[in-house]
């Protein structure tokens, strides 16, 4: 059976990995001050966004994912012909409309695919499963990485679905924003009141950085640390600890809203890289998506991994 993978643009994976594994990216269009950026893992477009300086003032950005109709068109024109089964991964449904749009499209796709496949000379049914990763950015990458591994073991769609839903349930995405004021303004723009004016102002004045976790549809602060570098080191040490306890998927993902060399110079990075190597854990890095930067601010750090449920202690 030919099985394909689709993910939305906010899932932080390197372009080389996406291309090597023929993963289709659902683009998101980000409009900032009249300038439109196509978010679809294109390094040139991401660098254009960074070079424009939009990342520090895009809290008023308008983000437009594919509509249900556009998702359906993409599937009908190509995917229902090229594959017999497609797994589609989205950022947590509680933070984005992408999951709703893709799920809505799936009903029409599964209802109308037969004539398209027959005309193309393709026999047999077409299957489609939409997976809510229940986390964000680098965390959303973990179920996709596991899907690629499962494809290499030639498991059935049913076996893959069960495993991928288990991984999604246990995928953690940790985020450290650079600028709390930016995050507050963006949250207000989206109607999210979780970051108040007083907290953001006081946090910025004291250089306090929260370490947020996206897990099972919830996004909440786990701890607060003074200084971005110290917060990054705290997070890296926490990931090392989880590696020693054992991960569900042997990969840690990192994404950064800027030059990756800046991330690699952060305290604790080298130790995390060594711990990954010592335990046979892959470390996958990429720039944060344009949409991710528009929503959380430039210069933020995100990390993802999957493990059994636990109570984070920092």
mmCIF file with all atom_site columns, C-alpha atoms in Angstrom, residues 81-298:
data_model
loop_
_atom_site.group_PDB
_atom_site.id
_atom_site.type_symbol
_atom_site.label_atom_id
_atom_site.label_alt_id
_atom_site.label_comp_id
_atom_site.label_asym_id
_atom_site.label_entity_id
_atom_site.label_seq_id
_atom_site.pdbx_PDB_ins_code
_atom_site.Cartn_x
_atom_site.Cartn_y
_atom_site.Cartn_z
_atom_site.occupancy
_atom_site.B_iso_or_equiv
_atom_site.pdbx_formal_charge
_atom_site.auth_seq_id
_atom_site.auth_comp_id
_atom_site.auth_asym_id
_atom_site.auth_atom_id
_atom_site.pdbx_PDB_model_num
ATOM 1   C CA . UNK A 1 81  ? -3.961  9.321  -7.025  1.00 0.00 ? 81  UNK A CA 1
ATOM 2   C CA . UNK A 1 82  ? -0.394  9.108  -5.733  1.00 0.00 ? 82  UNK A CA 1
ATOM 3   C CA . UNK A 1 83  ? -1.299  7.294  -2.494  1.00 0.00 ? 83  UNK A CA 1
ATOM 4   C CA . UNK A 1 84  ? -3.731  4.736  -1.127  1.00 0.00 ? 84  UNK A CA 1
ATOM 5   C CA . UNK A 1 85  ? -3.563  6.112  2.416   1.00 0.00 ? 85  UNK A CA 1
ATOM 6   C CA . UNK A 1 86  ? -2.502  9.517  3.770   1.00 0.00 ? 86  UNK A CA 1
ATOM 7   C CA . UNK A 1 87  ? -1.744  10.563 7.347   1.00 0.00 ? 87  UNK A CA 1
ATOM 8   C CA . UNK A 1 88  ? -2.121  14.302 7.850   1.00 0.00 ? 88  UNK A CA 1
ATOM 9   C CA . UNK A 1 89  ? -0.524  15.953 10.905  1.00 0.00 ? 89  UNK A CA 1
ATOM 10  C CA . UNK A 1 90  ? -1.604  19.305 12.336  1.00 0.00 ? 90  UNK A CA 1
ATOM 11  C CA . UNK A 1 91  ? -0.580  21.587 15.186  1.00 0.00 ? 91  UNK A CA 1
ATOM 12  C CA . UNK A 1 92  ? -2.798  21.300 18.262  1.00 0.00 ? 92  UNK A CA 1
ATOM 13  C CA . UNK A 1 93  ? -6.439  21.968 17.397  1.00 0.00 ? 93  UNK A CA 1
ATOM 14  C CA . UNK A 1 94  ? -6.812  24.192 20.471  1.00 0.00 ? 94  UNK A CA 1
ATOM 15  C CA . UNK A 1 95  ? -4.398  26.789 19.006  1.00 0.00 ? 95  UNK A CA 1
ATOM 16  C CA . UNK A 1 96  ? -5.062  26.687 15.281  1.00 0.00 ? 96  UNK A CA 1
ATOM 17  C CA . UNK A 1 97  ? -7.937  26.230 12.803  1.00 0.00 ? 97  UNK A CA 1
ATOM 18  C CA . UNK A 1 98  ? -5.824  23.979 10.569  1.00 0.00 ? 98  UNK A CA 1
ATOM 19  C CA . UNK A 1 99  ? -7.046  20.730 12.153  1.00 0.00 ? 99  UNK A CA 1
ATOM 20  C CA . UNK A 1 100 ? -10.669 21.769 11.766  1.00 0.00 ? 100 UNK A CA 1
ATOM 21  C CA . UNK A 1 101 ? -10.193 22.715 8.109   1.00 0.00 ? 101 UNK A CA 1
ATOM 22  C CA . UNK A 1 102 ? -8.375  19.482 7.236   1.00 0.00 ? 102 UNK A CA 1
ATOM 23  C CA . UNK A 1 103 ? -10.898 17.359 9.127   1.00 0.00 ? 103 UNK A CA 1
ATOM 24  C CA . UNK A 1 104 ? -13.736 19.106 7.317   1.00 0.00 ? 104 UNK A CA 1
ATOM 25  C CA . UNK A 1 105 ? -12.020 18.506 3.979   1.00 0.00 ? 105 UNK A CA 1
ATOM 26  C CA . UNK A 1 106 ? -11.475 14.818 4.790   1.00 0.00 ? 106 UNK A CA 1
ATOM 27  C CA . UNK A 1 107 ? -15.221 14.113 4.797   1.00 0.00 ? 107 UNK A CA 1
ATOM 28  C CA . UNK A 1 108 ? -15.576 15.478 1.262   1.00 0.00 ? 108 UNK A CA 1
ATOM 29  C CA . UNK A 1 109 ? -12.391 13.767 0.067   1.00 0.00 ? 109 UNK A CA 1
ATOM 30  C CA . UNK A 1 110 ? -13.474 10.341 1.313   1.00 0.00 ? 110 UNK A CA 1
ATOM 31  C CA . UNK A 1 111 ? -16.912 10.855 -0.207  1.00 0.00 ? 111 UNK A CA 1
ATOM 32  C CA . UNK A 1 112 ? -15.735 11.945 -3.668  1.00 0.00 ? 112 UNK A CA 1
ATOM 33  C CA . UNK A 1 113 ? -12.363 10.309 -4.386  1.00 0.00 ? 113 UNK A CA 1
ATOM 34  C CA . UNK A 1 114 ? -13.581 7.231  -6.285  1.00 0.00 ? 114 UNK A CA 1
ATOM 35  C CA . UNK A 1 115 ? -14.250 8.812  -9.718  1.00 0.00 ? 115 UNK A CA 1
ATOM 36  C CA . UNK A 1 116 ? -10.875 10.597 -9.585  1.00 0.00 ? 116 UNK A CA 1
ATOM 37  C CA . UNK A 1 117 ? -8.987  7.383  -8.890  1.00 0.00 ? 117 UNK A CA 1
ATOM 38  C CA . UNK A 1 118 ? -10.973 5.450  -11.485 1.00 0.00 ? 118 UNK A CA 1
ATOM 39  C CA . UNK A 1 119 ? -10.220 8.053  -14.161 1.00 0.00 ? 119 UNK A CA 1
ATOM 40  C CA . UNK A 1 120 ? -6.510  7.816  -13.305 1.00 0.00 ? 120 UNK A CA 1
ATOM 41  C CA . UNK A 1 121 ? -6.657  4.023  -13.548 1.00 0.00 ? 121 UNK A CA 1
ATOM 42  C CA . UNK A 1 122 ? -6.069  3.503  -9.822  1.00 0.00 ? 122 UNK A CA 1
ATOM 43  C CA . UNK A 1 123 ? -8.002  0.720  -8.161  1.00 0.00 ? 123 UNK A CA 1
ATOM 44  C CA . UNK A 1 124 ? -8.883  0.129  -4.541  1.00 0.00 ? 124 UNK A CA 1
ATOM 45  C CA . UNK A 1 125 ? -10.092 2.392  -1.728  1.00 0.00 ? 125 UNK A CA 1
ATOM 46  C CA . UNK A 1 126 ? -8.398  5.521  -0.428  1.00 0.00 ? 126 UNK A CA 1
ATOM 47  C CA . UNK A 1 127 ? -7.850  6.024  3.314   1.00 0.00 ? 127 UNK A CA 1
ATOM 48  C CA . UNK A 1 128 ? -7.144  9.250  5.164   1.00 0.00 ? 128 UNK A CA 1
ATOM 49  C CA . UNK A 1 129 ? -6.424  9.957  8.829   1.00 0.00 ? 129 UNK A CA 1
ATOM 50  C CA . UNK A 1 130 ? -6.021  13.409 10.403  1.00 0.00 ? 130 UNK A CA 1
ATOM 51  C CA . UNK A 1 131 ? -3.731  13.374 13.453  1.00 0.00 ? 131 UNK A CA 1
ATOM 52  C CA . UNK A 1 132 ? -3.953  16.202 15.980  1.00 0.00 ? 132 UNK A CA 1
ATOM 53  C CA . UNK A 1 133 ? -0.409  16.315 17.415  1.00 0.00 ? 133 UNK A CA 1
ATOM 54  C CA . UNK A 1 134 ? -1.870  18.128 20.464  1.00 0.00 ? 134 UNK A CA 1
ATOM 55  C CA . UNK A 1 135 ? 1.306   20.215 20.744  1.00 0.00 ? 135 UNK A CA 1
ATOM 56  C CA . UNK A 1 136 ? 3.164   22.861 18.753  1.00 0.00 ? 136 UNK A CA 1
ATOM 57  C CA . UNK A 1 137 ? 6.102   23.594 16.455  1.00 0.00 ? 137 UNK A CA 1
ATOM 58  C CA . UNK A 1 138 ? 9.090   21.347 17.267  1.00 0.00 ? 138 UNK A CA 1
ATOM 59  C CA . UNK A 1 139 ? 6.791   19.138 19.359  1.00 0.00 ? 139 UNK A CA 1
ATOM 60  C CA . UNK A 1 140 ? 4.509   18.557 16.370  1.00 0.00 ? 140 UNK A CA 1
ATOM 61  C CA . UNK A 1 141 ? 7.463   17.177 14.448  1.00 0.00 ? 141 UNK A CA 1
ATOM 62  C CA . UNK A 1 142 ? 7.816   14.107 16.671  1.00 0.00 ? 142 UNK A CA 1
ATOM 63  C CA . UNK A 1 143 ? 4.735   12.162 15.398  1.00 0.00 ? 143 UNK A CA 1
ATOM 64  C CA . UNK A 1 144 ? 5.826   12.893 11.807  1.00 0.00 ? 144 UNK A CA 1
ATOM 65  C CA . UNK A 1 145 ? 9.311   11.542 12.491  1.00 0.00 ? 145 UNK A CA 1
ATOM 66  C CA . UNK A 1 146 ? 7.749   8.421  13.990  1.00 0.00 ? 146 UNK A CA 1
ATOM 67  C CA . UNK A 1 147 ? 5.511   8.045  10.924  1.00 0.00 ? 147 UNK A CA 1
ATOM 68  C CA . UNK A 1 148 ? 8.596   8.029  8.686   1.00 0.00 ? 148 UNK A CA 1
ATOM 69  C CA . UNK A 1 149 ? 10.167  5.337  10.869  1.00 0.00 ? 149 UNK A CA 1
ATOM 70  C CA . UNK A 1 150 ? 6.993   3.241  10.741  1.00 0.00 ? 150 UNK A CA 1
ATOM 71  C CA . UNK A 1 151 ? 6.908   3.481  6.947   1.00 0.00 ? 151 UNK A CA 1
ATOM 72  C CA . UNK A 1 152 ? 10.377  1.976  6.853   1.00 0.00 ? 152 UNK A CA 1
ATOM 73  C CA . UNK A 1 153 ? 9.119   -1.015 8.876   1.00 0.00 ? 153 UNK A CA 1
ATOM 74  C CA . UNK A 1 154 ? 6.205   -1.502 6.441   1.00 0.00 ? 154 UNK A CA 1
ATOM 75  C CA . UNK A 1 155 ? 3.482   -1.525 9.085   1.00 0.00 ? 155 UNK A CA 1
ATOM 76  C CA . UNK A 1 156 ? -0.186  -1.489 8.085   1.00 0.00 ? 156 UNK A CA 1
ATOM 77  C CA . UNK A 1 157 ? -2.239  1.739  8.191   1.00 0.00 ? 157 UNK A CA 1
ATOM 78  C CA . UNK A 1 158 ? -4.126  0.405  11.207  1.00 0.00 ? 158 UNK A CA 1
ATOM 79  C CA . UNK A 1 159 ? -0.934  -0.323 13.117  1.00 0.00 ? 159 UNK A CA 1
ATOM 80  C CA . UNK A 1 160 ? 0.474   3.064  12.158  1.00 0.00 ? 160 UNK A CA 1
ATOM 81  C CA . UNK A 1 161 ? -2.648  4.910  13.237  1.00 0.00 ? 161 UNK A CA 1
ATOM 82  C CA . UNK A 1 162 ? -2.654  3.314  16.679  1.00 0.00 ? 162 UNK A CA 1
ATOM 83  C CA . UNK A 1 163 ? 1.024   4.059  17.254  1.00 0.00 ? 163 UNK A CA 1
ATOM 84  C CA . UNK A 1 164 ? 0.870   7.624  15.911  1.00 0.00 ? 164 UNK A CA 1
ATOM 85  C CA . UNK A 1 165 ? -2.085  8.539  18.098  1.00 0.00 ? 165 UNK A CA 1
ATOM 86  C CA . UNK A 1 166 ? -0.185  7.165  21.090  1.00 0.00 ? 166 UNK A CA 1
ATOM 87  C CA . UNK A 1 167 ? 2.875   9.263  20.197  1.00 0.00 ? 167 UNK A CA 1
ATOM 88  C CA . UNK A 1 168 ? 0.762   12.383 19.655  1.00 0.00 ? 168 UNK A CA 1
ATOM 89  C CA . UNK A 1 169 ? -0.775  11.896 23.097  1.00 0.00 ? 169 UNK A CA 1
ATOM 90  C CA . UNK A 1 170 ? 2.702   11.906 24.581  1.00 0.00 ? 170 UNK A CA 1
ATOM 91  C CA . UNK A 1 171 ? 4.505   14.527 22.500  1.00 0.00 ? 171 UNK A CA 1
ATOM 92  C CA . UNK A 1 172 ? 5.758   17.552 24.406  1.00 0.00 ? 172 UNK A CA 1
ATOM 93  C CA . UNK A 1 173 ? 6.599   20.920 22.862  1.00 0.00 ? 173 UNK A CA 1
ATOM 94  C CA . UNK A 1 174 ? 8.505   23.328 25.123  1.00 0.00 ? 174 UNK A CA 1
ATOM 95  C CA . UNK A 1 175 ? 8.751   26.985 24.113  1.00 0.00 ? 175 UNK A CA 1
ATOM 96  C CA . UNK A 1 176 ? 10.805  29.906 25.461  1.00 0.00 ? 176 UNK A CA 1
ATOM 97  C CA . UNK A 1 177 ? 9.793   33.282 23.976  1.00 0.00 ? 177 UNK A CA 1
ATOM 98  C CA . UNK A 1 178 ? 12.301  36.139 23.739  1.00 0.00 ? 178 UNK A CA 1
ATOM 99  C CA . UNK A 1 179 ? 9.876   39.002 24.277  1.00 0.00 ? 179 UNK A CA 1
ATOM 100 C CA . UNK A 1 180 ? 6.922   38.723 26.653  1.00 0.00 ? 180 UNK A CA 1
ATOM 101 C CA . UNK A 1 181 ? 5.454   42.044 25.504  1.00 0.00 ? 181 UNK A CA 1
ATOM 102 C CA . UNK A 1 182 ? 5.394   40.745 21.928  1.00 0.00 ? 182 UNK A CA 1
ATOM 103 C CA . UNK A 1 183 ? 3.754   37.533 23.096  1.00 0.00 ? 183 UNK A CA 1
ATOM 104 C CA . UNK A 1 184 ? 1.123   39.488 25.025  1.00 0.00 ? 184 UNK A CA 1
ATOM 105 C CA . UNK A 1 185 ? 0.299   41.713 22.037  1.00 0.00 ? 185 UNK A CA 1
ATOM 106 C CA . UNK A 1 186 ? 0.043   38.709 19.742  1.00 0.00 ? 186 UNK A CA 1
ATOM 107 C CA . UNK A 1 187 ? -2.118  36.841 22.247  1.00 0.00 ? 187 UNK A CA 1
ATOM 108 C CA . UNK A 1 188 ? -4.483  39.803 22.526  1.00 0.00 ? 188 UNK A CA 1
ATOM 109 C CA . UNK A 1 189 ? -4.695  39.956 18.747  1.00 0.00 ? 189 UNK A CA 1
ATOM 110 C CA . UNK A 1 190 ? -5.791  36.310 18.751  1.00 0.00 ? 190 UNK A CA 1
ATOM 111 C CA . UNK A 1 191 ? -8.242  36.830 21.604  1.00 0.00 ? 191 UNK A CA 1
ATOM 112 C CA . UNK A 1 192 ? -6.065  34.892 24.059  1.00 0.00 ? 192 UNK A CA 1
ATOM 113 C CA . UNK A 1 193 ? -6.022  36.524 27.511  1.00 0.00 ? 193 UNK A CA 1
ATOM 114 C CA . UNK A 1 194 ? -3.596  34.081 29.095  1.00 0.00 ? 194 UNK A CA 1
ATOM 115 C CA . UNK A 1 195 ? -0.759  36.623 29.199  1.00 0.00 ? 195 UNK A CA 1
ATOM 116 C CA . UNK A 1 196 ? -1.801  39.767 31.065  1.00 0.00 ? 196 UNK A CA 1
ATOM 117 C CA . UNK A 1 197 ? -0.373  43.250 30.700  1.00 0.00 ? 197 UNK A CA 1
ATOM 118 C CA . UNK A 1 198 ? 0.999   43.381 34.234  1.00 0.00 ? 198 UNK A CA 1
ATOM 119 C CA . UNK A 1 199 ? 2.661   40.001 33.993  1.00 0.00 ? 199 UNK A CA 1
ATOM 120 C CA . UNK A 1 200 ? 4.197   40.753 30.620  1.00 0.00 ? 200 UNK A CA 1
ATOM 121 C CA . UNK A 1 201 ? 5.448   44.194 31.661  1.00 0.00 ? 201 UNK A CA 1
ATOM 122 C CA . UNK A 1 202 ? 6.874   42.964 34.945  1.00 0.00 ? 202 UNK A CA 1
ATOM 123 C CA . UNK A 1 203 ? 8.421   39.932 33.290  1.00 0.00 ? 203 UNK A CA 1
ATOM 124 C CA . UNK A 1 204 ? 10.096  42.079 30.629  1.00 0.00 ? 204 UNK A CA 1
ATOM 125 C CA . UNK A 1 205 ? 11.389  44.544 33.208  1.00 0.00 ? 205 UNK A CA 1
ATOM 126 C CA . UNK A 1 206 ? 12.960  41.754 35.250  1.00 0.00 ? 206 UNK A CA 1
ATOM 127 C CA . UNK A 1 207 ? 14.025  39.761 32.156  1.00 0.00 ? 207 UNK A CA 1
ATOM 128 C CA . UNK A 1 208 ? 11.887  36.847 33.307  1.00 0.00 ? 208 UNK A CA 1
ATOM 129 C CA . UNK A 1 209 ? 11.311  34.169 30.670  1.00 0.00 ? 209 UNK A CA 1
ATOM 130 C CA . UNK A 1 210 ? 8.606   31.503 31.014  1.00 0.00 ? 210 UNK A CA 1
ATOM 131 C CA . UNK A 1 211 ? 9.186   27.959 29.822  1.00 0.00 ? 211 UNK A CA 1
ATOM 132 C CA . UNK A 1 212 ? 5.863   26.990 28.245  1.00 0.00 ? 212 UNK A CA 1
ATOM 133 C CA . UNK A 1 213 ? 4.719   23.464 27.487  1.00 0.00 ? 213 UNK A CA 1
ATOM 134 C CA . UNK A 1 214 ? 2.292   22.374 24.795  1.00 0.00 ? 214 UNK A CA 1
ATOM 135 C CA . UNK A 1 215 ? 0.918   18.924 25.709  1.00 0.00 ? 215 UNK A CA 1
ATOM 136 C CA . UNK A 1 216 ? -2.396  17.181 25.065  1.00 0.00 ? 216 UNK A CA 1
ATOM 137 C CA . UNK A 1 217 ? -3.955  20.381 23.757  1.00 0.00 ? 217 UNK A CA 1
ATOM 138 C CA . UNK A 1 218 ? -2.937  22.564 26.702  1.00 0.00 ? 218 UNK A CA 1
ATOM 139 C CA . UNK A 1 219 ? -0.331  25.325 26.588  1.00 0.00 ? 219 UNK A CA 1
ATOM 140 C CA . UNK A 1 220 ? 0.818   26.549 29.978  1.00 0.00 ? 220 UNK A CA 1
ATOM 141 C CA . UNK A 1 221 ? 3.924   27.816 31.808  1.00 0.00 ? 221 UNK A CA 1
ATOM 142 C CA . UNK A 1 222 ? 5.966   25.195 33.648  1.00 0.00 ? 222 UNK A CA 1
ATOM 143 C CA . UNK A 1 223 ? 8.440   27.569 35.307  1.00 0.00 ? 223 UNK A CA 1
ATOM 144 C CA . UNK A 1 224 ? 10.025  31.016 34.992  1.00 0.00 ? 224 UNK A CA 1
ATOM 145 C CA . UNK A 1 225 ? 13.735  31.784 34.724  1.00 0.00 ? 225 UNK A CA 1
ATOM 146 C CA . UNK A 1 226 ? 15.590  35.099 34.720  1.00 0.00 ? 226 UNK A CA 1
ATOM 147 C CA . UNK A 1 227 ? 17.305  35.571 31.368  1.00 0.00 ? 227 UNK A CA 1
ATOM 148 C CA . UNK A 1 228 ? 16.796  33.822 28.036  1.00 0.00 ? 228 UNK A CA 1
ATOM 149 C CA . UNK A 1 229 ? 20.179  32.057 28.103  1.00 0.00 ? 229 UNK A CA 1
ATOM 150 C CA . UNK A 1 230 ? 19.550  30.696 31.600  1.00 0.00 ? 230 UNK A CA 1
ATOM 151 C CA . UNK A 1 231 ? 16.073  29.554 30.554  1.00 0.00 ? 231 UNK A CA 1
ATOM 152 C CA . UNK A 1 232 ? 17.514  27.765 27.523  1.00 0.00 ? 232 UNK A CA 1
ATOM 153 C CA . UNK A 1 233 ? 20.096  26.013 29.687  1.00 0.00 ? 233 UNK A CA 1
ATOM 154 C CA . UNK A 1 234 ? 17.365  24.975 32.135  1.00 0.00 ? 234 UNK A CA 1
ATOM 155 C CA . UNK A 1 235 ? 15.322  23.499 29.295  1.00 0.00 ? 235 UNK A CA 1
ATOM 156 C CA . UNK A 1 236 ? 18.298  21.692 27.760  1.00 0.00 ? 236 UNK A CA 1
ATOM 157 C CA . UNK A 1 237 ? 19.118  20.108 31.134  1.00 0.00 ? 237 UNK A CA 1
ATOM 158 C CA . UNK A 1 238 ? 15.487  19.058 31.524  1.00 0.00 ? 238 UNK A CA 1
ATOM 159 C CA . UNK A 1 239 ? 15.583  17.327 28.132  1.00 0.00 ? 239 UNK A CA 1
ATOM 160 C CA . UNK A 1 240 ? 18.790  15.539 29.117  1.00 0.00 ? 240 UNK A CA 1
ATOM 161 C CA . UNK A 1 241 ? 16.988  14.228 32.181  1.00 0.00 ? 241 UNK A CA 1
ATOM 162 C CA . UNK A 1 242 ? 14.091  12.924 30.095  1.00 0.00 ? 242 UNK A CA 1
ATOM 163 C CA . UNK A 1 243 ? 16.532  11.238 27.713  1.00 0.00 ? 243 UNK A CA 1
ATOM 164 C CA . UNK A 1 244 ? 18.065  9.372  30.659  1.00 0.00 ? 244 UNK A CA 1
ATOM 165 C CA . UNK A 1 245 ? 14.593  8.259  31.744  1.00 0.00 ? 245 UNK A CA 1
ATOM 166 C CA . UNK A 1 246 ? 13.824  7.045  28.218  1.00 0.00 ? 246 UNK A CA 1
ATOM 167 C CA . UNK A 1 247 ? 12.023  8.529  25.212  1.00 0.00 ? 247 UNK A CA 1
ATOM 168 C CA . UNK A 1 248 ? 9.143   7.023  23.265  1.00 0.00 ? 248 UNK A CA 1
ATOM 169 C CA . UNK A 1 249 ? 10.675  8.167  19.959  1.00 0.00 ? 249 UNK A CA 1
ATOM 170 C CA . UNK A 1 250 ? 14.492  8.273  19.730  1.00 0.00 ? 250 UNK A CA 1
ATOM 171 C CA . UNK A 1 251 ? 14.640  11.868 18.507  1.00 0.00 ? 251 UNK A CA 1
ATOM 172 C CA . UNK A 1 252 ? 14.758  15.341 20.054  1.00 0.00 ? 252 UNK A CA 1
ATOM 173 C CA . UNK A 1 253 ? 13.745  18.272 17.872  1.00 0.00 ? 253 UNK A CA 1
ATOM 174 C CA . UNK A 1 254 ? 14.854  21.894 18.225  1.00 0.00 ? 254 UNK A CA 1
ATOM 175 C CA . UNK A 1 255 ? 13.648  24.943 16.319  1.00 0.00 ? 255 UNK A CA 1
ATOM 176 C CA . UNK A 1 256 ? 14.817  28.524 16.691  1.00 0.00 ? 256 UNK A CA 1
ATOM 177 C CA . UNK A 1 257 ? 13.381  31.797 15.446  1.00 0.00 ? 257 UNK A CA 1
ATOM 178 C CA . UNK A 1 258 ? 16.573  33.005 13.802  1.00 0.00 ? 258 UNK A CA 1
ATOM 179 C CA . UNK A 1 259 ? 20.119  31.922 12.931  1.00 0.00 ? 259 UNK A CA 1
ATOM 180 C CA . UNK A 1 260 ? 20.674  28.359 14.166  1.00 0.00 ? 260 UNK A CA 1
ATOM 181 C CA . UNK A 1 261 ? 24.260  29.202 15.109  1.00 0.00 ? 261 UNK A CA 1
ATOM 182 C CA . UNK A 1 262 ? 22.854  31.528 17.794  1.00 0.00 ? 262 UNK A CA 1
ATOM 183 C CA . UNK A 1 263 ? 20.903  28.596 19.217  1.00 0.00 ? 263 UNK A CA 1
ATOM 184 C CA . UNK A 1 264 ? 23.988  26.378 19.111  1.00 0.00 ? 264 UNK A CA 1
ATOM 185 C CA . UNK A 1 265 ? 25.919  28.940 21.151  1.00 0.00 ? 265 UNK A CA 1
ATOM 186 C CA . UNK A 1 266 ? 23.367  28.869 23.976  1.00 0.00 ? 266 UNK A CA 1
ATOM 187 C CA . UNK A 1 267 ? 24.594  27.452 27.298  1.00 0.00 ? 267 UNK A CA 1
ATOM 188 C CA . UNK A 1 268 ? 23.717  23.791 27.702  1.00 0.00 ? 268 UNK A CA 1
ATOM 189 C CA . UNK A 1 269 ? 23.419  23.080 23.981  1.00 0.00 ? 269 UNK A CA 1
ATOM 190 C CA . UNK A 1 270 ? 26.717  21.184 23.693  1.00 0.00 ? 270 UNK A CA 1
ATOM 191 C CA . UNK A 1 271 ? 25.865  19.080 26.750  1.00 0.00 ? 271 UNK A CA 1
ATOM 192 C CA . UNK A 1 272 ? 22.467  18.191 25.285  1.00 0.00 ? 272 UNK A CA 1
ATOM 193 C CA . UNK A 1 273 ? 24.049  17.249 21.977  1.00 0.00 ? 273 UNK A CA 1
ATOM 194 C CA . UNK A 1 274 ? 26.530  14.980 23.771  1.00 0.00 ? 274 UNK A CA 1
ATOM 195 C CA . UNK A 1 275 ? 23.792  13.348 25.861  1.00 0.00 ? 275 UNK A CA 1
ATOM 196 C CA . UNK A 1 276 ? 21.817  12.632 22.693  1.00 0.00 ? 276 UNK A CA 1
ATOM 197 C CA . UNK A 1 277 ? 24.890  11.029 21.121  1.00 0.00 ? 277 UNK A CA 1
ATOM 198 C CA . UNK A 1 278 ? 25.632  8.977  24.238  1.00 0.00 ? 278 UNK A CA 1
ATOM 199 C CA . UNK A 1 279 ? 22.091  7.549  24.306  1.00 0.00 ? 279 UNK A CA 1
ATOM 200 C CA . UNK A 1 280 ? 21.582  6.997  20.589  1.00 0.00 ? 280 UNK A CA 1
ATOM 201 C CA . UNK A 1 281 ? 19.076  9.840  20.293  1.00 0.00 ? 281 UNK A CA 1
ATOM 202 C CA . UNK A 1 282 ? 18.861  11.840 17.077  1.00 0.00 ? 282 UNK A CA 1
ATOM 203 C CA . UNK A 1 283 ? 18.951  15.631 17.362  1.00 0.00 ? 283 UNK A CA 1
ATOM 204 C CA . UNK A 1 284 ? 17.040  17.341 14.573  1.00 0.00 ? 284 UNK A CA 1
ATOM 205 C CA . UNK A 1 285 ? 17.274  21.134 14.184  1.00 0.00 ? 285 UNK A CA 1
ATOM 206 C CA . UNK A 1 286 ? 15.634  23.685 11.922  1.00 0.00 ? 286 UNK A CA 1
ATOM 207 C CA . UNK A 1 287 ? 14.518  27.325 11.806  1.00 0.00 ? 287 UNK A CA 1
ATOM 208 C CA . UNK A 1 288 ? 11.138  27.970 13.379  1.00 0.00 ? 288 UNK A CA 1
ATOM 209 C CA . UNK A 1 289 ? 8.321   28.350 10.874  1.00 0.00 ? 289 UNK A CA 1
ATOM 210 C CA . UNK A 1 290 ? 7.337   31.850 9.771   1.00 0.00 ? 290 UNK A CA 1
ATOM 211 C CA . UNK A 1 291 ? 3.936   31.273 11.371  1.00 0.00 ? 291 UNK A CA 1
ATOM 212 C CA . UNK A 1 292 ? 5.599   30.196 14.608  1.00 0.00 ? 292 UNK A CA 1
ATOM 213 C CA . UNK A 1 293 ? 7.698   33.363 14.691  1.00 0.00 ? 293 UNK A CA 1
ATOM 214 C CA . UNK A 1 294 ? 4.681   35.512 13.858  1.00 0.00 ? 294 UNK A CA 1
ATOM 215 C CA . UNK A 1 295 ? 2.797   34.011 16.804  1.00 0.00 ? 295 UNK A CA 1
ATOM 216 C CA . UNK A 1 296 ? 5.564   33.890 19.419  1.00 0.00 ? 296 UNK A CA 1
ATOM 217 C CA . UNK A 1 297 ? 8.122   36.450 18.260  1.00 0.00 ? 297 UNK A CA 1
ATOM 218 C CA . UNK A 1 298 ? 11.524  36.251 16.640  1.00 0.00 ? 298 UNK A CA 1
#
